[in-house]
Amino acid sequence: MSTVIKGGTIVTHDLTYVADVLIEGGRIAAIGPGLRGDVELDATGCFVMPGGIDPHTHLEMPFMGTYSADNFESGTRAALAGGTTMVVDFALPSPGQGLLDALEMWHNKSGRANCDYSYHMAVTWWGEKVFDDMAAVVDRGITSFKHFLAYKGALMVNDDELFSSFQRVRDLGAIAMVHAENGDVVAELSARLLREGNVGPEAHAYSRPPQVEGEATNRAIMIADMAGAPLYVVHTSCEDSHEAIRRARAAGKRVWGEPLIQHLTLDESEYFNADWDHAARRVMSPPFRNKQHQDSLWAGLSSGSLSVVATDHCAFTTAQKRSGVGDFTKIPNGTGGLEDRMPMLWTYGVVTGRITMNEFVAVTSTNAAKIFGMYPKKGAVAVGSDADLVVWDPMREKVIGAATQQSAIDYNVFEGKRVTGLPRFTLTRGQVAVFDGEVRTQEGHGEFVAREPNGAVNRALSTFKELTAPRPVVRAGIPASGV
Ligand code: URP
Ligand code: ZN
Ligand code: ZN
Ligand code: ZN
């Protein structure tokens, strides 16, 4: 059975043109005028774009004494409802656990996915077992390794571990990823705030100022530089971190920054709402910032110094958030956003003129596909690519609200925001998951996407060359006058 998307305007990261799209066997079979198929989807007045890729989600993740509330079923249903056709989740070994064990756990959860998915592997501790497992993980198609510089006493790795892991990443031709916040400083500031009676959710923001993120981003970039590993910085939220990324890129380093839709559109005033629940529901790391930082992130998207807009979807119910009443450090960190990322970015980015439609496609889909080694299978409207597509209706509107969302949680951080631009159809490998705005997902349809290492080390760097070249022994360590 073939499907044809008729009468739409195709928008890719670099082209905009009128053509039909023919789909056979889950892939794009032809692009051109006047195509016919068994099923015809009317795209008149719509933009036909690569389905979104969200390379940063945490579905059913054990974290801070609980599990994130959206699993691979509800999470990917939310994704498809909003035009996202692939997620990359984080497999998270507990301390001492082998990476392949953790991978097995994540494979068991993801069988319920409605759309395709992949994983990044987290390196949460260091040892010979991790070193060995990393090669096996790459053999299984997982070519990106995440490191936390925050969450001291839990997920955080120290600089010696970071340097060892980054070198291993370089040797495997994989990509290093980092959550860049200085966990030691956060722990000190948090303890002081609690001592002083600052126990509410607003103290979460006080405990993680932009400098904490800027310092860790600079440090990670320099350590990646010495190791020769390409580096992807997740949830870049502020100018301090963005500035480090810009500088690294200008110096020829393979470093990418990923702002979240939450940081682009919500600011720190959310934490000063009189309602404890309102503020706690928005507790995430890094916290929301002020307008100047938001402007910096938008500028990064249009100039190309920031590459991908993600969600870090890690949703907790109000009941889960309330485990932090009386102590902000116990509020589970994380917010949702999978269903809203593309409509929010379209509304606040494309409709306002901050970014073009082609830039929208680049930062919601194509750049992630390229950086993480799955282009043009994903992230493209091209013959042979998977038919992961969104038929985007720029006239369709709604007001975002928990009452109508797919996510399993009982609120939405974008509650009340009016968005213009929504999917008319979303297709996952040719299967229609959203039909004329109605969600028709199929549990278990999603498949694991294995990725290839691209071997893109930071060889351009003089420091890397110095560190890896044979080092001359200049003298034998004995003073000339003898001992
Ligand atoms: O607060 C956040 N971001 N929670 C999810 C875990 C992480 O740090 O990405
Ligand atoms: Zn191109
Ligand atoms: Zn993080
Ligand atoms: Zn995350």
Coordinates of N, CA and C and ligand atoms in Angstrom, one line a residue, residues 13-14 370 375, ligand 2:
H13 N 15.9 21.7 5.8 CA 16.8 22.7 6.4 C 17.4 23.7 5.4
D14 N 17.3 23.3 4.1 CA 17.9 24.3 3.2 C 17.1 24.6 1.9
K370 N 22.2 14.8 12.0 CA 23.6 14.9 11.5 C 24.6 14.7 12.6
Y375 N 21.6 10.8 9.8 CA 21.2 11.5 8.6 C 21.8 10.8 7.4
Ligands
ZN2 ZN 21.8 20.1 2.8

